[in-house]
PDB file of C-alpha atoms in Angstrom:
ATOM      1  CA  MET A   1     110.180 105.248 101.251  1.00 50.00           C
ATOM      2  CA  PRO A   2     110.960 108.817 100.137  1.00 50.00           C
ATOM      3  CA  GLY A   3     108.246 111.049  98.706  1.00 50.00           C
ATOM      4  CA  ASP A   4     104.503 110.767  99.109  1.00 53.00           C
ATOM      5  CA  ALA A   5     102.394 107.631  99.292  1.00 54.00           C
ATOM      6  CA  GLY A   6     101.202 106.315  95.954  1.00 53.00           C
ATOM      7  CA  GLU A   7     102.123 104.263  92.919  1.00 55.00           C
ATOM      8  CA  LEU A   8     103.949 107.053  91.061  1.00 53.00           C
ATOM      9  CA  ASP A   9     106.483 107.868  93.790  1.00 59.00           C
ATOM     10  CA  ALA A  10     107.020 104.180  94.519  1.00 61.00           C
ATOM     11  CA  GLY A  11     107.675 103.430  90.843  1.00 59.00           C
ATOM     12  CA  ILE A  12     110.118 106.335  90.496  1.00 62.00           C
ATOM     13  CA  CYS A  13     111.937 105.235  93.648  1.00 69.00           C
ATOM     14  CA  ILE A  14     112.523 101.676  92.434  1.00 66.00           C
ATOM     15  CA  GLN A  15     113.634 102.885  89.003  1.00 68.00           C
ATOM     16  CA  ARG A  16     116.312 105.049  90.643  1.00 70.00           C
ATOM     17  CA  LEU A  17     117.410 102.176  92.863  1.00 72.00           C
ATOM     18  CA  ARG A  18     117.792  99.924  89.837  1.00 68.00           C
ATOM     19  CA  GLN A  19     120.235 102.437  88.350  1.00 69.00           C
ATOM     20  CA  HIS A  20     122.546 101.929  91.346  1.00 73.00           C
ATOM     21  CA  PHE A  21     121.914  98.210  91.937  1.00 75.00           C
ATOM     22  CA  THR A  22     122.130  96.648  88.500  1.00 71.00           C
ATOM     23  CA  LYS A  23     121.793  92.999  89.522  1.00 74.00           C
ATOM     24  CA  ILE A  24     118.613  93.091  91.552  1.00 75.00           C
ATOM     25  CA  GLU A  25     117.225  89.606  91.952  1.00 76.00           C
ATOM     26  CA  LEU A  26     114.064  90.444  93.842  1.00 79.00           C
ATOM     27  CA  THR A  27     112.334  93.432  95.448  1.00 82.00           C
ATOM     28  CA  LEU A  28     110.396  93.266  98.702  1.00 88.00           C
ATOM     29  CA  LEU A  29     107.982  96.116  99.369  1.00 88.00           C
ATOM     30  CA  VAL A  30     107.401  96.192 103.123  1.00 91.00           C
ATOM     31  CA  GLY A  31     104.901  98.315 105.028  1.00 92.00           C
ATOM     32  CA  ILE A  32     101.244  98.445 106.100  1.00 93.00           C
ATOM     33  CA  CYS A  33      97.943  97.921 104.295  1.00 92.00           C
ATOM     34  CA  GLY A  34      94.210  97.523 104.662  1.00 91.00           C
ATOM     35  CA  ALA A  35      92.821  94.005 104.389  1.00 92.00           C
ATOM     36  CA  MET A  36      89.776  91.841 103.913  1.00 91.00           C
ATOM     37  CA  SER A  37      88.373  90.298 107.091  1.00 92.00           C
ATOM     38  CA  ARG A  38      88.870  86.740 105.767  1.00 92.00           C
ATOM     39  CA  ASN A  39      91.139  85.009 103.268  1.00 91.00           C
ATOM     40  CA  GLY A  40      90.196  82.708 100.391  1.00 85.00           C
ATOM     41  CA  ASP A  41      89.970  79.708 102.741  1.00 89.00           C
ATOM     42  CA  ASN A  42      87.542  81.665 104.956  1.00 90.00           C
ATOM     43  CA  GLU A  43      90.155  81.938 107.701  1.00 94.00           C
ATOM     44  CA  PRO A  44      89.988  85.191 109.669  1.00 96.00           C
ATOM     45  CA  ILE A  45      92.506  87.938 108.947  1.00 96.00           C
ATOM     46  CA  TYR A  46      93.269  90.003 112.032  1.00 97.00           C
ATOM     47  CA  LEU A  47      94.939  93.372 112.547  1.00 96.00           C
ATOM     48  CA  GLY A  48      98.692  92.823 112.735  1.00 97.00           C
ATOM     49  CA  ASP A  49      98.601  89.785 110.447  1.00 98.00           C
ATOM     50  CA  VAL A  50     100.808  89.987 107.370  1.00 98.00           C
ATOM     51  CA  ILE A  51      99.656  89.888 103.741  1.00 96.00           C
ATOM     52  CA  VAL A  52     102.151  88.569 101.193  1.00 95.00           C
ATOM     53  CA  GLY A  53     101.097  89.731  97.740  1.00 91.00           C
ATOM     54  CA  THR A  54     102.651  87.699  94.946  1.00 88.00           C
ATOM     55  CA  GLU A  55     100.289  89.342  92.461  1.00 87.00           C
ATOM     56  CA  VAL A  56      99.191  92.978  92.328  1.00 85.00           C
ATOM     57  CA  TRP A  57      95.872  94.122  90.859  1.00 83.00           C
ATOM     58  CA  ARG A  58      95.889  97.782  89.828  1.00 77.00           C
ATOM     59  CA  TYR A  59      92.128  97.949  90.113  1.00 72.00           C
ATOM     60  CA  LEU A  60      91.738 101.608  89.084  1.00 69.00           C
ATOM     61  CA  HIS A  61      93.826 101.253  85.915  1.00 60.00           C
ATOM     62  CA  ASN A  62      91.581 102.405  83.030  1.00 53.00           C
ATOM     63  CA  ALA A  63      88.648 102.671  85.461  1.00 52.00           C
ATOM     64  CA  ARG A  64      86.000 105.346  85.094  1.00 50.00           C
ATOM     65  CA  GLY A  65      84.540 107.077  88.116  1.00 50.00           C
ATOM     66  CA  SER A  66      81.399 109.127  88.515  1.00 46.00           C
ATOM     67  CA  ARG A  67      80.700 111.375  91.505  1.00 45.00           C
ATOM     68  CA  LEU A  68      77.666 110.393  93.545  1.00 43.00           C
ATOM     69  CA  HIS A  69      75.370 112.923  95.218  1.00 44.00           C
ATOM     70  CA  ASN A  70      76.536 111.752  98.665  1.00 45.00           C
ATOM     71  CA  GLY A  71      80.163 112.595  97.907  1.00 48.00           C
ATOM     72  CA  GLY A  72      81.191 109.037  97.105  1.00 50.00           C
ATOM     73  CA  VAL A  73      82.467 107.711  93.797  1.00 51.00           C
ATOM     74  CA  ASP A  74      80.896 104.987  91.677  1.00 52.00           C
ATOM     75  CA  LEU A  75      83.677 103.053  89.918  1.00 53.00           C
ATOM     76  CA  ASP A  76      83.349 101.316  86.573  1.00 53.00           C
ATOM     77  CA  LEU A  77      86.259  98.849  86.726  1.00 54.00           C
ATOM     78  CA  ARG A  78      87.825  97.870  83.402  1.00 50.00           C
ATOM     79  CA  ASN A  79      91.009  96.137  84.478  1.00 51.00           C
ATOM     80  CA  TYR A  80      89.823  92.749  85.700  1.00 46.00           C
ATOM     81  CA  SER A  81      93.093  90.865  86.049  1.00 50.00           C
ATOM     82  CA  ALA A  82      96.154  91.118  88.248  1.00 52.00           C
ATOM     83  CA  GLY A  83      99.529  91.820  86.687  1.00 56.00           C
ATOM     84  CA  ASP A  84     101.426  88.756  85.540  1.00 62.00           C
ATOM     85  CA  SER A  85     104.171  87.795  87.991  1.00 68.00           C
ATOM     86  CA  CYS A  86     107.585  86.630  86.873  1.00 74.00           C
ATOM     87  CA  GLN A  87     108.329  82.930  87.224  1.00 79.00           C
ATOM     88  CA  ARG A  88     110.508  83.442  90.299  1.00 81.00           C
ATOM     89  CA  VAL A  89     107.807  85.357  92.185  1.00 84.00           C
ATOM     90  CA  LYS A  90     105.230  82.695  91.282  1.00 83.00           C
ATOM     91  CA  GLN A  91     107.534  79.968  92.574  1.00 87.00           C
ATOM     92  CA  LEU A  92     108.210  81.827  95.821  1.00 88.00           C
ATOM     93  CA  GLY A  93     104.482  82.339  96.277  1.00 86.00           C
ATOM     94  CA  LYS A  94     103.871  78.601  95.954  1.00 89.00           C
ATOM     95  CA  VAL A  95     106.653  77.885  98.445  1.00 90.00           C
ATOM     96  CA  LEU A  96     105.143  80.334 100.946  1.00 89.00           C
ATOM     97  CA  GLN A  97     101.762  78.659 100.607  1.00 89.00           C
ATOM     98  CA  THR A  98     103.110  75.281 101.705  1.00 92.00           C
ATOM     99  CA  ALA A  99     102.132  74.594 105.301  1.00 92.00           C
ATOM    100  CA  GLN A 100     105.640  73.711 106.469  1.00 93.00           C
ATOM    101  CA  PHE A 101     107.437  76.765 105.028  1.00 93.00           C
ATOM    102  CA  ARG A 102     104.649  79.090 106.133  1.00 94.00           C
ATOM    103  CA  GLN A 103     104.639  77.802 109.718  1.00 95.00           C
ATOM    104  CA  GLN A 104     108.433  77.960 109.899  1.00 94.00           C
ATOM    105  CA  THR A 105     108.343  81.552 108.654  1.00 95.00           C
ATOM    106  CA  ILE A 106     105.618  82.482 111.166  1.00 96.00           C
ATOM    107  CA  HIS A 107     107.632  80.964 114.026  1.00 96.00           C
ATOM    108  CA  CYS A 108     110.873  82.651 112.943  1.00 95.00           C
ATOM    109  CA  SER A 109     109.217  86.036 112.386  1.00 96.00           C
ATOM    110  CA  PHE A 110     107.567  85.951 115.821  1.00 96.00           C
ATOM    111  CA  GLY A 111     110.985  85.553 117.434  1.00 95.00           C
ATOM    112  CA  LEU A 112     112.318  88.484 115.417  1.00 95.00           C
ATOM    113  CA  LEU A 113     109.268  90.556 116.370  1.00 96.00           C
ATOM    114  CA  LYS A 114     109.773  89.876 120.085  1.00 95.00           C
ATOM    115  CA  ASN A 115     113.387  91.019 119.784  1.00 94.00           C
ATOM    116  CA  LEU A 116     112.212  94.182 118.058  1.00 93.00           C
ATOM    117  CA  GLN A 117     109.795  94.882 120.915  1.00 95.00           C
ATOM    118  CA  LYS A 118     112.481  94.825 123.612  1.00 93.00           C
ATOM    119  CA  GLY A 119     113.630  97.914 125.460  1.00 90.00           C
ATOM    120  CA  GLN A 120     112.267 101.426 125.558  1.00 88.00           C
ATOM    121  CA  LYS A 121     112.540 101.943 121.802  1.00 88.00           C
ATOM    122  CA  GLY A 122     110.654  98.731 121.110  1.00 92.00           C
ATOM    123  CA  ALA A 123     107.669  99.612 123.296  1.00 93.00           C
ATOM    124  CA  LYS A 124     105.762 101.206 120.416  1.00 94.00           C
ATOM    125  CA  PHE A 125     105.913  97.930 118.463  1.00 96.00           C
ATOM    126  CA  LYS A 126     104.085  95.907 121.112  1.00 96.00           C
ATOM    127  CA  TYR A 127     100.695  94.331 120.437  1.00 97.00           C
ATOM    128  CA  PRO A 128      97.891  96.845 121.228  1.00 96.00           C
ATOM    129  CA  GLY A 129      95.558  94.146 122.581  1.00 95.00           C
ATOM    130  CA  CYS A 130      92.823  91.854 121.247  1.00 95.00           C
ATOM    131  CA  GLU A 131      90.105  94.184 122.541  1.00 92.00           C
ATOM    132  CA  MET A 132      91.338  96.893 120.144  1.00 91.00           C
ATOM    133  CA  ASP A 133      90.794  94.646 117.098  1.00 93.00           C
ATOM    134  CA  LYS A 134      87.193  95.476 116.195  1.00 88.00           C
ATOM    135  CA  LEU A 135      85.511  94.658 112.883  1.00 89.00           C
ATOM    136  CA  PHE A 136      82.304  96.620 112.316  1.00 84.00           C
ATOM    137  CA  ARG A 137      79.464  95.399 110.134  1.00 82.00           C
ATOM    138  CA  ALA A 138      80.050  96.242 106.477  1.00 75.00           C
ATOM    139  CA  ASP A 139      76.887  98.380 106.304  1.00 76.00           C
ATOM    140  CA  TYR A 140      77.756 100.439 109.399  1.00 75.00           C
ATOM    141  CA  VAL A 141      79.503 103.625 108.264  1.00 77.00           C
ATOM    142  CA  HIS A 142      81.871 105.764 110.349  1.00 68.00           C
ATOM    143  CA  GLN A 143      79.997 109.102 110.463  1.00 69.00           C
ATOM    144  CA  HIS A 144      78.319 111.733 112.633  1.00 69.00           C
ATOM    145  CA  ARG A 145      74.849 110.652 113.737  1.00 68.00           C
ATOM    146  CA  SER A 146      73.757 113.519 115.973  1.00 68.00           C
ATOM    147  CA  SER A 147      70.767 115.524 114.794  1.00 66.00           C
ATOM    148  CA  PRO A 148      70.581 118.072 113.326  1.00 63.00           C
ATOM    149  CA  ARG A 149      73.813 117.779 111.339  1.00 64.00           C
ATOM    150  CA  SER A 150      75.604 120.656 109.660  1.00 65.00           C
ATOM    151  CA  CYS A 151      78.172 118.417 107.940  1.00 75.00           C
ATOM    152  CA  LYS A 152      78.076 116.163 104.874  1.00 67.00           C
ATOM    153  CA  CYS A 153      77.492 112.938 106.811  1.00 72.00           C
ATOM    154  CA  ASP A 154      74.493 111.123 105.353  1.00 65.00           C
ATOM    155  CA  CYS A 155      73.214 108.020 107.154  1.00 60.00           C
ATOM    156  CA  GLN A 156      70.891 107.055 104.322  1.00 56.00           C
ATOM    157  CA  HIS A 157      73.538 107.117 101.600  1.00 54.00           C
ATOM    158  CA  GLY A 158      76.547 106.130 103.704  1.00 59.00           C
ATOM    159  CA  SER A 159      78.772 109.184 103.292  1.00 66.00           C
ATOM    160  CA  SER A 160      81.150 110.722 105.863  1.00 70.00           C
ATOM    161  CA  CYS A 161      82.490 114.238 106.213  1.00 71.00           C
ATOM    162  CA  ASP A 162      86.226 114.934 106.491  1.00 68.00           C
ATOM    163  CA  GLU A 163      86.006 115.673 110.208  1.00 69.00           C
ATOM    164  CA  ALA A 164      84.305 112.327 110.857  1.00 68.00           C
ATOM    165  CA  LYS A 165      87.017 110.505 108.910  1.00 71.00           C
ATOM    166  CA  ARG A 166      89.656 112.055 111.185  1.00 72.00           C
ATOM    167  CA  THR A 167      87.786 111.261 114.415  1.00 72.00           C
ATOM    168  CA  PRO A 168      88.340 107.916 116.225  1.00 73.00           C
ATOM    169  CA  CYS A 169      85.364 105.621 116.742  1.00 71.00           C
ATOM    170  CA  ASP A 170      85.222 106.137 120.513  1.00 72.00           C
ATOM    171  CA  ARG A 171      85.050 109.932 120.135  1.00 73.00           C
ATOM    172  CA  LEU A 172      82.636 109.804 117.211  1.00 70.00           C
ATOM    173  CA  GLY A 173      80.255 107.527 119.087  1.00 70.00           C
ATOM    174  CA  CYS A 174      80.288 104.449 116.851  1.00 74.00           C
ATOM    175  CA  ILE A 175      77.879 101.964 118.421  1.00 73.00           C
ATOM    176  CA  TYR A 176      79.658  98.833 119.533  1.00 74.00           C
ATOM    177  CA  ASP A 177      76.631  96.577 119.121  1.00 72.00           C
ATOM    178  CA  LYS A 178      77.264  97.108 115.399  1.00 80.00           C
ATOM    179  CA  ILE A 179      80.555  95.225 115.731  1.00 84.00           C
ATOM    180  CA  GLU A 180      80.654  91.992 113.748  1.00 84.00           C
ATOM    181  CA  ARG A 181      83.785  90.559 115.337  1.00 90.00           C
ATOM    182  CA  VAL A 182      86.149  91.251 118.232  1.00 90.00           C
ATOM    183  CA  ARG A 183      89.276  89.145 118.437  1.00 94.00           C
ATOM    184  CA  ALA A 184      89.071  86.617 121.259  1.00 91.00           C
ATOM    185  CA  ALA A 185      91.385  87.437 124.144  1.00 90.00           C
ATOM    186  CA  THR A 186      94.544  85.360 124.550  1.00 88.00           C
ATOM    187  CA  GLU A 187      96.853  85.001 127.548  1.00 84.00           C
ATOM    188  CA  GLN A 188      99.895  85.856 125.418  1.00 89.00           C
ATOM    189  CA  PRO A 189     100.060  88.206 122.396  1.00 91.00           C
ATOM    190  CA  PRO A 190      99.063  86.170 119.322  1.00 94.00           C
ATOM    191  CA  LYS A 191     101.523  85.316 116.586  1.00 94.00           C
ATOM    192  CA  PRO A 192     100.896  87.350 113.421  1.00 96.00           C
ATOM    193  CA  ASN A 193      99.585  84.983 110.765  1.00 97.00           C
ATOM    194  CA  ILE A 194     100.743  85.060 107.127  1.00 97.00           C
ATOM    195  CA  HIS A 195      98.231  85.133 104.258  1.00 96.00           C
ATOM    196  CA  VAL A 196      99.371  84.748 100.642  1.00 94.00           C
ATOM    197  CA  GLY A 197      97.299  86.143  97.777  1.00 91.00           C
ATOM    198  CA  THR A 198      96.665  89.194  95.612  1.00 90.00           C
ATOM    199  CA  MET A 199      97.329  92.775  96.695  1.00 89.00           C
ATOM    200  CA  ALA A 200      95.048  95.455  95.216  1.00 86.00           C
ATOM    201  CA  SER A 201      96.771  98.790  94.654  1.00 83.00           C
ATOM    202  CA  ALA A 202      95.728 102.309  93.684  1.00 75.00           C
ATOM    203  CA  ASP A 203      96.521 105.958  94.452  1.00 70.00           C
ATOM    204  CA  ILE A 204      93.572 106.394  96.815  1.00 65.00           C
ATOM    205  CA  VAL A 205      92.764 105.547 100.425  1.00 58.00           C
ATOM    206  CA  MET A 206      90.243 102.723 100.229  1.00 59.00           C
ATOM    207  CA  ARG A 207      87.062 102.943 102.292  1.00 58.00           C
ATOM    208  CA  ALA A 208      85.308 100.105 100.533  1.00 56.00           C
ATOM    209  CA  SER A 209      81.557  99.664 100.168  1.00 56.00           C
ATOM    210  CA  PRO A 210      80.081  96.162 100.682  1.00 59.00           C
ATOM    211  CA  GLU A 211      79.565  95.838  96.912  1.00 60.00           C
ATOM    212  CA  PHE A 212      83.192  96.664  96.165  1.00 69.00           C
ATOM    213  CA  VAL A 213      84.423  94.272  98.863  1.00 72.00           C
ATOM    214  CA  THR A 214      82.591  91.491  97.019  1.00 73.00           C
ATOM    215  CA  GLN A 215      84.514  92.315  93.830  1.00 74.00           C
ATOM    216  CA  LEU A 216      87.796  92.245  95.753  1.00 78.00           C
ATOM    217  CA  LYS A 217      87.016  88.863  97.294  1.00 78.00           C
ATOM    218  CA  ASP A 218      86.081  87.426  93.886  1.00 78.00           C
ATOM    219  CA  ARG A 219      89.668  88.125  92.764  1.00 79.00           C
ATOM    220  CA  ASN A 220      91.306  86.621  95.869  1.00 83.00           C
ATOM    221  CA  VAL A 221      92.366  90.086  97.018  1.00 89.00           C
ATOM    222  CA  LEU A 222      93.581  89.948 100.603  1.00 93.00           C
ATOM    223  CA  GLY A 223      95.162  93.387 101.042  1.00 91.00           C
ATOM    224  CA  ILE A 224      94.866  96.916  99.654  1.00 89.00           C
ATOM    225  CA  ASP A 225      97.746  99.391  99.467  1.00 86.00           C
ATOM    226  CA  MET A 226      98.873 102.517  97.604  1.00 79.00           C
ATOM    227  CA  GLU A 227     102.409 101.604  96.474  1.00 76.00           C
ATOM    228  CA  GLY A 228     102.435  98.003  95.271  1.00 72.00           C
ATOM    229  CA  GLY A 229     101.224  98.775  91.758  1.00 71.00           C
ATOM    230  CA  GLY A 230     104.040 101.240  91.068  1.00 71.00           C
ATOM    231  CA  VAL A 231     106.818  98.936  92.275  1.00 76.00           C
ATOM    232  CA  TYR A 232     105.227  95.878  90.662  1.00 72.00           C
ATOM    233  CA  ARG A 233     105.247  97.554  87.257  1.00 69.00           C
ATOM    234  CA  ALA A 234     108.923  98.477  87.544  1.00 65.00           C
ATOM    235  CA  THR A 235     110.489  95.270  88.843  1.00 73.00           C
ATOM    236  CA  ASP A 236     109.916  91.725  90.084  1.00 77.00           C
ATOM    237  CA  CYS A 237     108.328  92.304  93.458  1.00 83.00           C
ATOM    238  CA  ILE A 238     106.746  90.609  96.452  1.00 90.00           C
ATOM    239  CA  VAL A 239     104.588  92.888  98.611  1.00 91.00           C
ATOM    240  CA  ILE A 240     104.788  92.147 102.352  1.00 95.00           C
ATOM    241  CA  LYS A 241     102.481  94.316 104.445  1.00 95.00           C
ATOM    242  CA  GLY A 242     101.075  94.262 107.952  1.00 97.00           C
ATOM    243  CA  VAL A 243      97.333  94.761 108.352  1.00 96.00           C
ATOM    244  CA  VAL A 244      96.492  98.097 109.992  1.00 95.00           C
ATOM    245  CA  ASP A 245      92.732  98.264 109.238  1.00 91.00           C
ATOM    246  CA  TYR A 246      89.942  96.422 107.443  1.00 90.00           C
ATOM    247  CA  ALA A 247      89.827  98.801 104.436  1.00 84.00           C
ATOM    248  CA  ASP A 248      86.505 100.172 105.678  1.00 82.00           C
ATOM    249  CA  THR A 249      85.371 103.563 106.956  1.00 75.00           C
ATOM    250  CA  HIS A 250      86.436 102.828 110.556  1.00 71.00           C
ATOM    251  CA  LYS A 251      90.119 103.548 109.993  1.00 78.00           C
ATOM    252  CA  ASN A 252      92.617 104.234 112.753  1.00 81.00           C
ATOM    253  CA  LYS A 253      96.363 103.938 113.321  1.00 88.00           C
ATOM    254  CA  ILE A 254      96.280 102.011 116.602  1.00 91.00           C
ATOM    255  CA  PHE A 255      97.934  98.980 114.972  1.00 95.00           C
ATOM    256  CA  ALA A 256     100.228 100.938 112.614  1.00 95.00           C
ATOM    257  CA  ASP A 257     103.554 100.462 114.438  1.00 96.00           C
ATOM    258  CA  TYR A 258     102.809  96.865 115.381  1.00 97.00           C
ATOM    259  CA  ALA A 259     101.698  96.000 111.838  1.00 96.00           C
ATOM    260  CA  ALA A 260     104.821  97.602 110.340  1.00 95.00           C
ATOM    261  CA  ALA A 261     107.030  95.655 112.762  1.00 96.00           C
ATOM    262  CA  SER A 262     105.188  92.418 111.937  1.00 97.00           C
ATOM    263  CA  ALA A 263     105.720  92.960 108.213  1.00 96.00           C
ATOM    264  CA  ALA A 264     109.419  93.755 108.694  1.00 95.00           C
ATOM    265  CA  SER A 265     109.860  90.617 110.813  1.00 96.00           C
ATOM    266  CA  VAL A 266     108.160  88.437 108.205  1.00 96.00           C
ATOM    267  CA  ALA A 267     110.301  89.956 105.436  1.00 95.00           C
ATOM    268  CA  LEU A 268     113.522  89.155 107.304  1.00 94.00           C
ATOM    269  CA  ALA A 269     112.307  85.678 108.290  1.00 95.00           C
ATOM    270  CA  PHE A 270     111.400  85.047 104.641  1.00 93.00           C
ATOM    271  CA  LEU A 271     114.934  85.946 103.542  1.00 90.00           C
ATOM    272  CA  MET A 272     116.486  83.856 106.321  1.00 91.00           C
ATOM    273  CA  LYS A 273     114.481  80.823 105.194  1.00 89.00           C
ATOM    274  CA  LEU A 274     115.358  81.390 101.540  1.00 84.00           C
ATOM    275  CA  TYR A 275     119.040  81.908 102.280  1.00 78.00           C
ATOM    276  CA  PRO A 276     119.832  79.776 105.355  1.00 80.00           C
ATOM    277  CA  GLY A 277     123.156  79.858 107.143  1.00 66.00           C
ATOM    278  CA  ASN A 278     123.245  83.677 107.208  1.00 57.00           C
ATOM    279  CA  LYS A 279     124.088  83.762 103.505  1.00 54.00           C
ATOM    280  CA  ILE A 280     122.308  87.085 103.200  1.00 50.00           C
ATOM    281  CA  ARG A 281     125.386  88.623 104.831  1.00 45.00           C
ATOM    282  CA  GLN A 282     127.959  86.868 102.639  1.00 39.00           C
ATOM    283  CA  PRO A 283     128.382  88.619  99.259  1.00 38.00           C
ATOM    284  CA  GLN A 284     129.516  86.520  96.314  1.00 43.00           C
ATOM    285  CA  LYS A 285     132.097  87.640  93.775  1.00 40.00           C
ATOM    286  CA  GLN A 286     129.356  88.761  91.403  1.00 41.00           C
ATOM    287  CA  PRO A 287     126.564  89.640  93.806  1.00 42.00           C
ATOM    288  CA  SER A 288     122.945  90.080  92.996  1.00 47.00           C
ATOM    289  CA  SER A 289     120.811  92.161  95.323  1.00 49.00           C
ATOM    290  CA  ILE A 290     117.502  92.077  97.050  1.00 51.00           C
ATOM    291  CA  ILE A 291     116.043  95.535  97.557  1.00 50.00           C
ATOM    292  CA  ILE A 292     113.812  96.030 100.571  1.00 52.00           C
ATOM    293  CA  MET A 293     111.647  99.121 100.212  1.00 52.00           C
ATOM    294  CA  SER A 294     109.964 100.263 103.386  1.00 57.00           C
ATOM    295  CA  GLU A 295     107.284 102.867 104.086  1.00 54.00           C
ATOM    296  CA  MET A 296     109.153 103.715 107.302  1.00 47.00           C
ATOM    297  CA  ASN A 297     111.747 105.719 105.328  1.00 40.00           C
ATOM    298  CA  ILE A 298     114.237 102.844 105.394  1.00 35.00           C
ATOM    299  CA  THR A 299     115.600 101.393 102.193  1.00 38.00           C
ATOM    300  CA  GLU A 300     118.078  98.550 102.488  1.00 41.00           C
ATOM    301  CA  ALA A 301     120.030  96.663  99.857  1.00 38.00           C
ATOM    302  CA  ILE A 302     121.218  93.202 100.820  1.00 37.00           C
ATOM    303  CA  GLU A 303     123.974  91.708  98.702  1.00 37.00           C
ATOM    304  CA  LEU A 304     123.615  88.006  97.910  1.00 33.00           C
TER     305      LEU A 304
END
């Protein structure tokens, strides 16, 4: 997607696309996101899984923030509901939630993902390994702990300095007995699972506190991104994003390429299931279009 990350650039981009493609039927926003550690059915969400957002909650819309002494921000949320989806998006969301369609899409997308991983160019899209999927306890903050400290890291109030945010856990010295969950090892790379629910969106990088995570879970939020709100406001949209982190302070990009590839594979599998028989490559006399917007600087229009 051209421009910077965020709702504004994403909204402007889709508005310009709509000027050139006047019969858009549906927009898919494909990329990466942060996620909750479990879905509404208490099933685990792992790094590399794919969140399908059929509703988008712009949680900072009309919110008021106050700066805390530790450098954090206390948010007074005032927008308590997700945006209303169009009937078509609601119907597609219900279809995706059926066990049969979901499992067929997972199976199809895994085949597409394996094809994407072939060859030298596909090496970067391979699964990083179960041992790299670490979920820290919600109250364990990614920060410097050496004493004395000359930075803004504050163990008592849970704040992190900019340098700490840029430093990986292994170099920062995050204690691994504070890990809540490590994905169990498997003989073969696991299939990315698909979770359907609400995507929260705002123009900030989310490093959620335990209290804020509770509010997200109460609204069936599964993923958090920075573009969905802008596209969702401008057009009928389904957000399809691979999970790159757990929306906490322990962020890294180890799963970024794999998560992006997983999301792209699910998006294509979704279209192949909706339009079987390769109809996505057979334009009609009066075609409509599906716009696929990607954070990997690829924008594709598929005539239907």
